[in-house]
GROMACS .gro file of C-alpha atoms in nm:
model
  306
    1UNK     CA    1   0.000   0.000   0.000
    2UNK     CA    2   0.283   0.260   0.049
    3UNK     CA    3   0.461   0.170  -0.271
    4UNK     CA    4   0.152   0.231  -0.429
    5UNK     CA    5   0.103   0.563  -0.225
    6UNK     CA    6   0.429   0.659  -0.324
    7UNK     CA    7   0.441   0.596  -0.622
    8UNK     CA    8   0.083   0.780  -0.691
    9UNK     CA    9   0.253   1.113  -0.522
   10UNK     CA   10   0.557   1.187  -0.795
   11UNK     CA   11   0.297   1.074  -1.112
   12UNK     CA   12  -0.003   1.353  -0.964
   13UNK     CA   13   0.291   1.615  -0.910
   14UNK     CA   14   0.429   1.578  -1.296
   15UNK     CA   15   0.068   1.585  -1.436
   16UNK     CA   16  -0.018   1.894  -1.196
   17UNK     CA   17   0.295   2.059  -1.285
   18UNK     CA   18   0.297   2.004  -1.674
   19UNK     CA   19  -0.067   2.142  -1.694
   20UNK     CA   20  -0.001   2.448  -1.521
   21UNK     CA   21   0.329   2.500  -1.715
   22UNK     CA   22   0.079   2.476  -2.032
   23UNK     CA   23  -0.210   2.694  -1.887
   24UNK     CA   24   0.082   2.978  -1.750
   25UNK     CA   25   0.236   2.970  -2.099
   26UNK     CA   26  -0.072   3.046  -2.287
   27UNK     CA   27  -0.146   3.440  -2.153
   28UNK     CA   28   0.255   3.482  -2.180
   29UNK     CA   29   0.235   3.396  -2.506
   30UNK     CA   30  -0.078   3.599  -2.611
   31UNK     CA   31   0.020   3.936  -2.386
   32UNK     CA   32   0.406   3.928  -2.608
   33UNK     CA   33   0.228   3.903  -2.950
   34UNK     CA   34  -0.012   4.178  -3.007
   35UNK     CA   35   0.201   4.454  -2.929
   36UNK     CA   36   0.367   4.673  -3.192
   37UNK     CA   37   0.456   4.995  -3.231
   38UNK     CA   38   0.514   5.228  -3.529
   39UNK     CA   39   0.826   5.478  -3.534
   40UNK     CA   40   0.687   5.847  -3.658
   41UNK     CA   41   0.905   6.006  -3.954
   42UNK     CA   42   0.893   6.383  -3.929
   43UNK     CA   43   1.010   6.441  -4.336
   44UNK     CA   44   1.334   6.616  -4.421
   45UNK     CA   45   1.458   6.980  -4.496
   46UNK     CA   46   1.752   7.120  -4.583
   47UNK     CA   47   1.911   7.410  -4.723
   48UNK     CA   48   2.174   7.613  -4.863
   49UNK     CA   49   2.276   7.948  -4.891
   50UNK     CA   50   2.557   7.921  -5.214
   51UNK     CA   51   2.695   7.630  -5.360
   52UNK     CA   52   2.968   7.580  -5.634
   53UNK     CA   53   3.049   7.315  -5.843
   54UNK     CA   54   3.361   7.495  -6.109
   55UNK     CA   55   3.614   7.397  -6.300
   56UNK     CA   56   3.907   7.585  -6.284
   57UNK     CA   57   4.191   7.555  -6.555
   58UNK     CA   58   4.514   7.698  -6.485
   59UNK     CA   59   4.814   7.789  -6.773
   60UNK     CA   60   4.626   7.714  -7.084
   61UNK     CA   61   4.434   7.384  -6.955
   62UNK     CA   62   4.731   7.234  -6.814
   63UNK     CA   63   4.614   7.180  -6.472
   64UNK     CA   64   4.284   7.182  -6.327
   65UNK     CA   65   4.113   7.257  -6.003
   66UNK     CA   66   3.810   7.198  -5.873
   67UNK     CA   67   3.623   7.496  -5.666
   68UNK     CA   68   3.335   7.265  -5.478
   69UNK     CA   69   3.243   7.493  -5.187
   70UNK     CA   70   2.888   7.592  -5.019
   71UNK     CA   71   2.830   7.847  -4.743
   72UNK     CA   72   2.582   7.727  -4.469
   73UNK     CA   73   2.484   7.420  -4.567
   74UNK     CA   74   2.238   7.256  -4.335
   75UNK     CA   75   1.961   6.981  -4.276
   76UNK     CA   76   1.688   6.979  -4.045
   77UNK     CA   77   1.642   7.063  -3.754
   78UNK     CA   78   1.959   7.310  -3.839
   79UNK     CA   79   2.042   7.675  -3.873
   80UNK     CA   80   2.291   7.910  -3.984
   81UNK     CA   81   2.399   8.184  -4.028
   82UNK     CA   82   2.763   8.352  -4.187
   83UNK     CA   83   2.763   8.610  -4.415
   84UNK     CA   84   3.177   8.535  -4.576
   85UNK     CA   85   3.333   8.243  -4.772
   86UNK     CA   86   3.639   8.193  -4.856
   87UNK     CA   87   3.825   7.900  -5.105
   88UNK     CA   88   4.220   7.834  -5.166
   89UNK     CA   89   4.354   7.679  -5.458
   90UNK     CA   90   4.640   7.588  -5.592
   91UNK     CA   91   4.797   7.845  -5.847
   92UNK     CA   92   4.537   8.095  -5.746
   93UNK     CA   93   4.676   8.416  -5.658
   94UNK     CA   94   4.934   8.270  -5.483
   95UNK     CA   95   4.765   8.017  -5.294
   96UNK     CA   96   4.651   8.269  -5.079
   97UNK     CA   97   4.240   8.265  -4.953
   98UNK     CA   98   4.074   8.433  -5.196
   99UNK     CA   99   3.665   8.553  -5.142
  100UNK     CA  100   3.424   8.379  -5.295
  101UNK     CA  101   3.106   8.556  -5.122
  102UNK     CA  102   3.015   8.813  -4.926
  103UNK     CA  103   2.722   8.960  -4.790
  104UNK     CA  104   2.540   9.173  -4.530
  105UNK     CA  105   2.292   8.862  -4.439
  106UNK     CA  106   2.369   8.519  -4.552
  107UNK     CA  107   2.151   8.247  -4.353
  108UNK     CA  108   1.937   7.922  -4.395
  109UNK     CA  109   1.729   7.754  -4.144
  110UNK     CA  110   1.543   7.396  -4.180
  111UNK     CA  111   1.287   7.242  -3.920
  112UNK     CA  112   1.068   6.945  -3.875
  113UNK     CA  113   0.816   6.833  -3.668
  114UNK     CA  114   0.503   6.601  -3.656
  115UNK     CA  115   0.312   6.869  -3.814
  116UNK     CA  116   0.557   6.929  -4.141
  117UNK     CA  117   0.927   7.030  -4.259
  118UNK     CA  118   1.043   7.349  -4.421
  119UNK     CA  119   1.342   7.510  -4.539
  120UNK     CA  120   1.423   7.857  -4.595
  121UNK     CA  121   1.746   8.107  -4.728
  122UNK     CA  122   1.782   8.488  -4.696
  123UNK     CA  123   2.071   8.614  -4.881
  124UNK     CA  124   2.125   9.069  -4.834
  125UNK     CA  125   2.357   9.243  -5.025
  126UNK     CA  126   2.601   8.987  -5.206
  127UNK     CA  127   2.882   8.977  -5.361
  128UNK     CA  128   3.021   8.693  -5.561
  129UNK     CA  129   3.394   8.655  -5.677
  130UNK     CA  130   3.554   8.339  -5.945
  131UNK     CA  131   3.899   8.318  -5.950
  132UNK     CA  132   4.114   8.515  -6.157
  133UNK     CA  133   3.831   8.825  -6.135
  134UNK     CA  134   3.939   8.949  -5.828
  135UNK     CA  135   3.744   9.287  -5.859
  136UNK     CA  136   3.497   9.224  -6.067
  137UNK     CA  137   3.226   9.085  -5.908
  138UNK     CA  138   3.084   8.756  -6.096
  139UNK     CA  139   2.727   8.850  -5.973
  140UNK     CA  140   2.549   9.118  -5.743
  141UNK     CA  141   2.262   9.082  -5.526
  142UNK     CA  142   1.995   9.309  -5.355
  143UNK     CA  143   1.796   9.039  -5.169
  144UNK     CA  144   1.716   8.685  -5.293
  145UNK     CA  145   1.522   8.447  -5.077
  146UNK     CA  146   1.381   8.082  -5.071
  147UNK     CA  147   1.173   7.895  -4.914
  148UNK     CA  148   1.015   7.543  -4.895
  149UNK     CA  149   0.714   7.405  -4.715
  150UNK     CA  150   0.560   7.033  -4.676
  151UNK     CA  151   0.310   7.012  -4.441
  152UNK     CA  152   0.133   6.729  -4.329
  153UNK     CA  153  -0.204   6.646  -4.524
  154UNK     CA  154  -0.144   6.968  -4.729
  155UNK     CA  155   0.043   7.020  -5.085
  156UNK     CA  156   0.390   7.105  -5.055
  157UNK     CA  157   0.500   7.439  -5.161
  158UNK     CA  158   0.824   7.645  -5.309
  159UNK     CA  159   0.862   8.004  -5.362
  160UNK     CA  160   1.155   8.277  -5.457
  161UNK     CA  161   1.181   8.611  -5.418
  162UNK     CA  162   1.441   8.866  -5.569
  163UNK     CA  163   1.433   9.220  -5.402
  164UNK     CA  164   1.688   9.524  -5.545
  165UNK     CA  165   1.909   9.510  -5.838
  166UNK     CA  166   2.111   9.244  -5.998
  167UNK     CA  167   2.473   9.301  -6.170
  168UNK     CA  168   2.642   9.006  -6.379
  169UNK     CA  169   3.000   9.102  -6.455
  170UNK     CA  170   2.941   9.452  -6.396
  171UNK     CA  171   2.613   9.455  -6.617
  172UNK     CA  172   2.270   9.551  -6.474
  173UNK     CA  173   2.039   9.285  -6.566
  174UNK     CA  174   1.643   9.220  -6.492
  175UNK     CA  175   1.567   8.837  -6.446
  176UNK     CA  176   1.252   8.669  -6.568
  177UNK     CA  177   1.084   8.370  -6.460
  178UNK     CA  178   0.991   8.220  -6.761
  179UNK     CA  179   1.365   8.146  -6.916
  180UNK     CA  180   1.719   8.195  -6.883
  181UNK     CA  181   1.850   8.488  -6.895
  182UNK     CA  182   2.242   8.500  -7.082
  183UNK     CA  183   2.491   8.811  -7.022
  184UNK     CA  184   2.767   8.814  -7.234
  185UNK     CA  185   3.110   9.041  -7.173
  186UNK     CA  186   3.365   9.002  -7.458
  187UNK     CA  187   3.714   8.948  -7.322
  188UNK     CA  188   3.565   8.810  -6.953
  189UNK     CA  189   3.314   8.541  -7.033
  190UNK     CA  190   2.944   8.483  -7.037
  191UNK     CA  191   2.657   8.353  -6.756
  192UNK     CA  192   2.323   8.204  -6.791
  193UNK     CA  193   2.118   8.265  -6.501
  194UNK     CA  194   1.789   8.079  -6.431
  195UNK     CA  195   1.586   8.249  -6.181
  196UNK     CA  196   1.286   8.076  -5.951
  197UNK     CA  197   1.337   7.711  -6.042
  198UNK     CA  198   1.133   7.548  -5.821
  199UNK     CA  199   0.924   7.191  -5.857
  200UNK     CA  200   0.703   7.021  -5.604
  201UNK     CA  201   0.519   6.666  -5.626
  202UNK     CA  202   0.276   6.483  -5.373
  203UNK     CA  203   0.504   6.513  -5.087
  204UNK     CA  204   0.829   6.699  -5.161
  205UNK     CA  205   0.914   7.067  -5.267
  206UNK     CA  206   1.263   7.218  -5.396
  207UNK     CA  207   1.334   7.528  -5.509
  208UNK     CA  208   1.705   7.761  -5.644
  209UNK     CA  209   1.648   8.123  -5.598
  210UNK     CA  210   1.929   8.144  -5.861
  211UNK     CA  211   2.144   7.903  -6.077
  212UNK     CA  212   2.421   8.050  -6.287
  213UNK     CA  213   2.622   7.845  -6.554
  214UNK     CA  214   2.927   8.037  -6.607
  215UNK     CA  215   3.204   8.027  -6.859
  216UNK     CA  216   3.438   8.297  -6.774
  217UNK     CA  217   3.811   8.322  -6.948
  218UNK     CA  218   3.964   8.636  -6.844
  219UNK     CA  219   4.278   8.707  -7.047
  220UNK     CA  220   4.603   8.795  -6.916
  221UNK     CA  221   4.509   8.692  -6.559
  222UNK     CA  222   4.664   8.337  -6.536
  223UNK     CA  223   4.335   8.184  -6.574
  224UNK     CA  224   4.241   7.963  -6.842
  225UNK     CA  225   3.892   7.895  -6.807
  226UNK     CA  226   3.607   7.863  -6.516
  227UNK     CA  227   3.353   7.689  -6.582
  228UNK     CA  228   3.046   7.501  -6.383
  229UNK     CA  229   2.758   7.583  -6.166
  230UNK     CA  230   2.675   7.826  -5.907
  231UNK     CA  231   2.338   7.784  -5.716
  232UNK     CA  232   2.210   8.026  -5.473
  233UNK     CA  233   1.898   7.958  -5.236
  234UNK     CA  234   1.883   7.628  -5.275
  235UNK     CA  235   1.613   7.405  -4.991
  236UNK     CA  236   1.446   7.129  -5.023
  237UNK     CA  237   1.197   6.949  -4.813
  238UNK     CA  238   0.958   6.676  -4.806
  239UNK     CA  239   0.621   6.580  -4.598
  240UNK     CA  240   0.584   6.367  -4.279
  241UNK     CA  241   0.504   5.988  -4.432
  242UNK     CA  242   0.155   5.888  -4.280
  243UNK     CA  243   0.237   5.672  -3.979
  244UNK     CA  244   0.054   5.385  -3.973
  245UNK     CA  245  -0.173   5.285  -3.660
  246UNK     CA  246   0.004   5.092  -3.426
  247UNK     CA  247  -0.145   4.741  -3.322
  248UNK     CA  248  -0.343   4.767  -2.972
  249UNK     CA  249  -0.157   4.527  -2.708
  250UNK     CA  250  -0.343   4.253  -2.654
  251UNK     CA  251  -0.432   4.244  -2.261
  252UNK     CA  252  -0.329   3.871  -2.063
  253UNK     CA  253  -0.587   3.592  -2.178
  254UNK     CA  254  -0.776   3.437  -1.880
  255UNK     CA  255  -0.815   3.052  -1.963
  256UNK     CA  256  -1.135   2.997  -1.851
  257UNK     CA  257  -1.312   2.613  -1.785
  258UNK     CA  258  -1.451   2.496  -2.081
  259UNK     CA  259  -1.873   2.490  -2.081
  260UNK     CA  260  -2.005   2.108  -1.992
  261UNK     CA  261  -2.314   2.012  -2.208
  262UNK     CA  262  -2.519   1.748  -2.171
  263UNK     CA  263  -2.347   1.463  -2.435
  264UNK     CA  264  -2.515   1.480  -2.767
  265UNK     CA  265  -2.561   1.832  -2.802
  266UNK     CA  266  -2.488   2.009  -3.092
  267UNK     CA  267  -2.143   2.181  -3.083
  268UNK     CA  268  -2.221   2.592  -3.067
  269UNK     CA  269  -1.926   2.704  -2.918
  270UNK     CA  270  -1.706   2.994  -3.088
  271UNK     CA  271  -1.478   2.700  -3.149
  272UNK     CA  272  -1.769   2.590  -3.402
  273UNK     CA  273  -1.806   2.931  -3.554
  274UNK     CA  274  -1.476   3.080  -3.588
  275UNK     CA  275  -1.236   2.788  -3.605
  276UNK     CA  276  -1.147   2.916  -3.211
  277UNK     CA  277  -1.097   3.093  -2.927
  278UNK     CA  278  -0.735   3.258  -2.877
  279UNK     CA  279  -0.676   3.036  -2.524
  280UNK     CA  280  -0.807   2.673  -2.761
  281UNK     CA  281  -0.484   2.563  -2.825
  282UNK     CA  282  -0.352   2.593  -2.489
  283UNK     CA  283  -0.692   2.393  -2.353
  284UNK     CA  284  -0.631   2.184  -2.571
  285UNK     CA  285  -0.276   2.136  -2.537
  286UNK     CA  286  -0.315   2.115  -2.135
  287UNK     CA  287  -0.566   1.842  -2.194
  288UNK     CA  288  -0.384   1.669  -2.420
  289UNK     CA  289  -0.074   1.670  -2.132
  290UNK     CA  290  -0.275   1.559  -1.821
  291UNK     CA  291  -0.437   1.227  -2.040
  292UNK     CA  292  -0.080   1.129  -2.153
  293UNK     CA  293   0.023   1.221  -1.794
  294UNK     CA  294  -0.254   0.981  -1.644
  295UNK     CA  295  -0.210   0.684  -1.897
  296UNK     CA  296   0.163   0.703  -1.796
  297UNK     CA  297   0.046   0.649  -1.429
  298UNK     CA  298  -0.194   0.370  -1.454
  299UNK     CA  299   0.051   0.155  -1.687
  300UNK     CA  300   0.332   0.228  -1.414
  301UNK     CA  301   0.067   0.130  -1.135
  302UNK     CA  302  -0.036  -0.171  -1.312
  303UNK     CA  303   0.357  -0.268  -1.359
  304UNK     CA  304   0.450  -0.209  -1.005
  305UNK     CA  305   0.125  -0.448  -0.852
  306UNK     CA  306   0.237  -0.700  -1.116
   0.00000   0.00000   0.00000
C-alpha cells in the first residue's frame, strides 16, 4: 500500500505541474504578440545658402582645379547663419584665400516636426567673386530668398523672391521667370542665369532662388577657363510619411473552464463558428498533457502491482 502511495505522489505532481506550465504559458504567449509599435518620420529639410560646383583651368588647360564649396549648408532641424566664404587653390593668386562671397545677411534655417518640414534662405547684399576676377564681381545681389514648405495632409509648396538690383560682370540685368537669362562680356566670359526654379510633387518641394552656368576666361590673368555651376537659395523638403496605426496590445488571456453540455448536443461554441478561441490551443494542449500524464500512471501502477 505505500509503494503504491508513493508511487501515486511523484505521477499527480508531474501531471499537476505540466498542466499548469501549459495553462501559464498560454497568456505569456498571447500578452508578447499583439504589441507593436510604429516609429513616426517627421520628413526632411535642408538648405543652402551658395553652392559651387567649377572647374578651374590653370596655364592654358594644363592643370585643373576643382572649386566645390557651399556656405551654410544645413539639414533639419539646423540653422545658420555667416555672411563670408572663402576658397584656396592651388595656383590661385598665390595660394593665398581668396573671397568667394560676401554679404550683409547670408543664412538658412530647416525644421521638422510632426506637423511638417520646411526650409528657408535669406541672402542681403552679395557679392560673388571666381577666381582670376578678383574685382569684378561675378554677380550682385539686392535680396534673394527661398523657401520650402511640406506640411502634413497639405500640398507642398516652393517660392523665390528677388528684391533690389542684380549686376552680372558689372552689367545691370532684370531676371525673368519664364527662361534663362544669358549676359555676355567680350574678353571676360558669359553667364546664364535661371531664376525661380522650383518643382514640387505629392510630398516633396525644392526650389534655387538662382542658378548660374558660367564660362568665364579672363585674359592675361593666369586663368584659363572657369567653368560650372553656381546655385544660390537652394532648400528642399519633403512631408511627414503617414504613420501607420500601431497594433493595440493585446491584454493577458484568462483561460477559462470549458462549458459542460449534456453529451449529444450540438457543438455551438465559438470553437464551431470561428475555427477558435485565442486560449483553444492551450486547452487543448493542457488536456492533451494531463491524459498522456494519467495513462503514464496507470501503466506504471499496473507494472509495479504486477
Amino acid at each position: 500500500m505505500n509503494a503504491n502511495t508513493n508511487f501515486r505522489m511523484p505521477a499527480r505532481r508531474f501531471t499537476a505541474t505540466a498542466a499548469a506550465t501549459v495553462l501559464a504559458a498560454g497568456p505569456m504567449v498571447l500578452a508578447g504578440a499583439g504589441s507593436a509599435h510604429a516609429s513616426v518620420d517627421h520628413g526632411r529639410a535642408s538648405a543652402v545658402v551658395l553652392r559651387t560646383g567649377l572647374d578651374v583651368s590653370l596655364l592654358n588647360k594644363t592643370v585643373n582645379v576643382p572649386l566645390a564649396v557651399s556656405l551654410n549648408e544645413v539639414r533639419a532641424p539646423r540653422s545658420a547663419e555667416r555672411t563670408a566664404l572663402t576658397a584656396r587653390l592651388d595656383g590661385v593668386d598665390g595660394g593665398q584665400p581668396f573671397s568667394v562671397l560676401r554679404a550683409d545677411v547670408a543664412s538658412a534655417k530647416a525644421t521638422v516636426s510632426a506637423s511638417g518640414a520646411e526650409a528657408s534662405t535669406n541672402l542681403t547684399h552679395a557679392r560673388i567673386h571666381v577666381p582670376g576676377l578678383p574685382l569684378l564681381s561675378l554677380i550682385e545681389v539686392g535680396q534673394v530668398t527661398s523657401k520650402a514648405t511640406c506640411e502634413a495632409g497639405r500640398k507642398p509648396a516652393a517660392s523665390d523672391t528677388l528684391l533690389g538690383g542684380v549686376t552680372v560682370l558689372g552689367k545691370k540685368v532684370t531676371l525673368t521667370v519664364g527662361g534663362p537669362t544669358e549676359v555676355k562680356v567680350p574678353g571676360v566670359g558669359e553667364v546664364r542665369i535661371d531664376f525661380s526654379k522650383t518643382r514640387t510633387t505629392s510630398r516633396t518641394a525644392a526650389a534655387s532662388a538662382l542658378e548660374l552656368h558660367v564660362s568665364v576666361n579672363p585674359l592675361k590673368l593666369n586663368v584659363a577657363d572657369v567653368e560650372g555651376t553656381l546655385t544660390l537659395g537652394s532648400v528642399t523638403c519633403e512631408s511627414p510619411s503617414a504613420a501607420p496605426a500601431s497594433a493595440p496590445a493585446s491584454a493577458p488571456a484568462s483561460v477559462s473552464a470549458p462549458d459542460i453540455k449534456p453529451q449529444g448536443a450540438p457543438a455551438k461554441s465559438g470553437l464551431a463558428e470561428t475555427g477558435g478561441t485565442s486560449t483553444t490551443p492551450f486547452v487543448v494542449g493542457a488536456a492533451v498533457v494531463l491524459l498522456a500524464a494519467g495513462g503514464a500512471a496507470v501503466a506504471l501502477g499496473r507494472r509495479h502491482r504486477s
